[in-house]
Amino acid sequence: MSVLEIKNLHVNVETDQGTREILRGVDLTIREGEIHAIMGPNGSGKSTLAYTIAGHPKYTVVEGEILLDGENVLEMSVDERARAGMFLAMQYPVEIPGVTVTNFLRTAKTAIDGEAPSIRTWLKDVRGAMTNLRMDSGFAERNVNEGFSGGEKKRNEILQLELLKPKFAVLDETDSGLDVDALKVVSEGVNRAHSNTGLGILLITHYTRILRYIKPDFVHVFVAGKIAEQGGPELADRLEEEGYDRYHVAESATQ
Amino acid sequence: MQSTALPTPEQHGIRAHSDGPIVPVQTRSERFRSTDVADFAPITGREHEWKYSPVAAFADLTSGELDGSRVEVEATDAAGVSLSWIPRDDARVGRAGIPEERASANAWSAFGEAALVEVAGEEAKTVTVTRSGLGTTPRAAHTVIEAAPFSQALVVLRGIGDARLTENVEVVVGEGANLTVVSLQEWTDESVHLASHFARIGRDAKLKHIVVSLGGKVVRVNPSTHLAEQGADVEALGLYFSDAGQHLEQQVFVHHDAPHTRSRVTYKGALQGEGARSVWIGDVLIGNTATGTDSYEQNRNLVLTDGTRADSVPNLEIETGDIEGAGHASATGRFDDEQLFYLQARGIPEDEARRLVVRGFLAEVVQQIGDAELEERLIRALEAELQGS
Ligand SMILES: Nc1ncnc2c1ncn2[C@@H]1O[C@H](COP(=O)(O)OP(=O)(O)OP(=O)(O)O)[C@@H](O)[C@H]1O
Ligand SMILES: [Mg+2]
């Protein structure tokens, strides 16, 4: 049974104005197959948490730890983390000029499995996953994310999630910028990955909309760099009605 | 703009009605031209067309005696394409343009016969013209590539082996023709190659001109294109990989001289190793008759190590207010760390991710060549450059 543990995580970022503390003691444990939603206002540090888990060099961990099945994730390079079974679906996926989706997926799959996938099953898997996500087969020969619409970029992230089969996925605002049809398609993809592989999910979102399609086991309210409250799915309903005002967002954001 | 290792993105776009920030140094069309080397003053290295070049490294080519005899040329077979030699006073010489600087004029003054590549026939075909065995004596050459009206072909002009060569290449694209010319420099490490390409594009004709510089100590290929008749179109592409101690230069000139002409200039280069150097100058002149012009030029350099230098200088002159659009962009930078992060976050190790990014960066130009075999060969050549040091 896999488990991802985040303990007392403090993270700084260097800005032009100097060092800024963004995460201020995050504690979170996600077990295999669990879906955790993290909700919080803009600027509360949700993406920072996501990037820190993935190992983005801009963020410095000053205190605390991240463990994957007891292994120290913070000592791993970005690619080692991915090979250990971590996945980040980015809020703003990056364009890679001149690298086709096909080439990229095959290279990533080979890196993660430690061997090249068998050509026949791989092509079938890719085609099947693209069809499920209602992605036109033409995307395969386009350069990664280049000229993709916001919604297409998000589908491409979920395509990778389904094909790379990680143990834990952090989905950073995968719902933002999607119309309702795309939201359903993308949610189905996440749910498929969840039921097929027992994926553990950290679903970062600003709105409760996506929670109609992806049912969380736990909801955490993230304010000013840490978890301010946690509960079950009912907490999301309450946020929907009351917003974040209760958590004195204005006050903590100016600190 | 001059840039060293620091990322110095610079991007301007100007439309017909904006007064852009570009101030031309000199009107390009007013530059002195002559086919006689004696009409040009000796080179000091301070001239605008020489100031980025290591002029002392090739004084023999700009002011010395040159061997103007036939160079060894070999062409692959393709129906509708022929190769022959014509005398220097043949009427087919001198129609696309004449020299604007001394190396070009020295070659023009010295060549004996011109190699003529004639293209006819509407079906697509590829021909590779290889120059080899030029040796280390300073030489002059002249080539005329002529595409008959409505013909279509891809002509690869390839240089291998040793060379100390200054030359002129004329490209005449007849009405409605669709021609691709790839100038492929794969010379040995000590070679010096100075070339001026002059293209004249006829009505509704299209030229895709691609400069690929990989090998040679100093390689300077300066293509100028005259969009002479209505509807003429040029896609000017360039690709270079500059290693330690290498100087790769290209001065690109596009002259919009008729209504509804279009140009796209895209040059991309990578620099790796101590003293790796690249120069790109992009002059675009939109003449007063060139209404409805659509023009965009860009140069991008990817710096892979310390100790390199990339100069990138776009110039835009507009003499008519009635254009579709004109813009330019120039950027020199290190790796985009966000691209690396994205690839690594998918399990791809750092060195492999770097290779993917560089290959991808340059492939954007390779992908536009339109000949699968040549594209693959170039990708392999670029791989070899990447492993190189
Ligand atoms: N690289 C950085 N440089 C400077 N400041 C940063 C950087 N990354 C994050 N921050 C700051 O840290 C705070 C948290 O940002 P983060 O992106 O994690 O918030 P978020 O909760 O994901 O917001 P949103 O809902 O808008 O996506 C913000 O104030 C942001 O400006
Ligand atoms: Mg965010």
Short mmCIF file of C-alpha atoms and ligand atoms in Angstrom, two decimals, chain A residues 41-48 50-51 91-92 172-173 204 206, ligand 2:
data_model
loop_
_atom_site.label_atom_id
_atom_site.label_comp_id
_atom_site.label_asym_id
_atom_site.label_seq_id
_atom_site.Cartn_x
_atom_site.Cartn_y
_atom_site.Cartn_z
CA PRO A 41 -8.03 31.35 -2.67
CA ASN A 42 -5.66 32.75 -5.31
CA GLY A 43 -2.14 33.16 -4.07
CA SER A 44 -2.56 30.88 -1.07
CA GLY A 45 0.29 28.62 -2.22
CA LYS A 46 -1.48 25.71 -3.88
CA SER A 47 0.72 25.66 -6.97
CA THR A 48 3.77 26.14 -4.80
CA ALA A 50 2.37 21.14 -6.30
CA TYR A 51 5.69 22.35 -7.74
CA GLN A 91 -1.74 24.50 -14.22
CA TYR A 92 0.11 25.97 -17.21
CA ASP A 172 -3.07 21.64 -10.36
CA GLU A 173 -6.28 23.39 -11.42
CA ILE A 204 -6.02 21.29 -6.49
CA HIS A 206 -10.36 26.89 -6.95
MG MG C 2 -1.99 27.93 -8.78
#
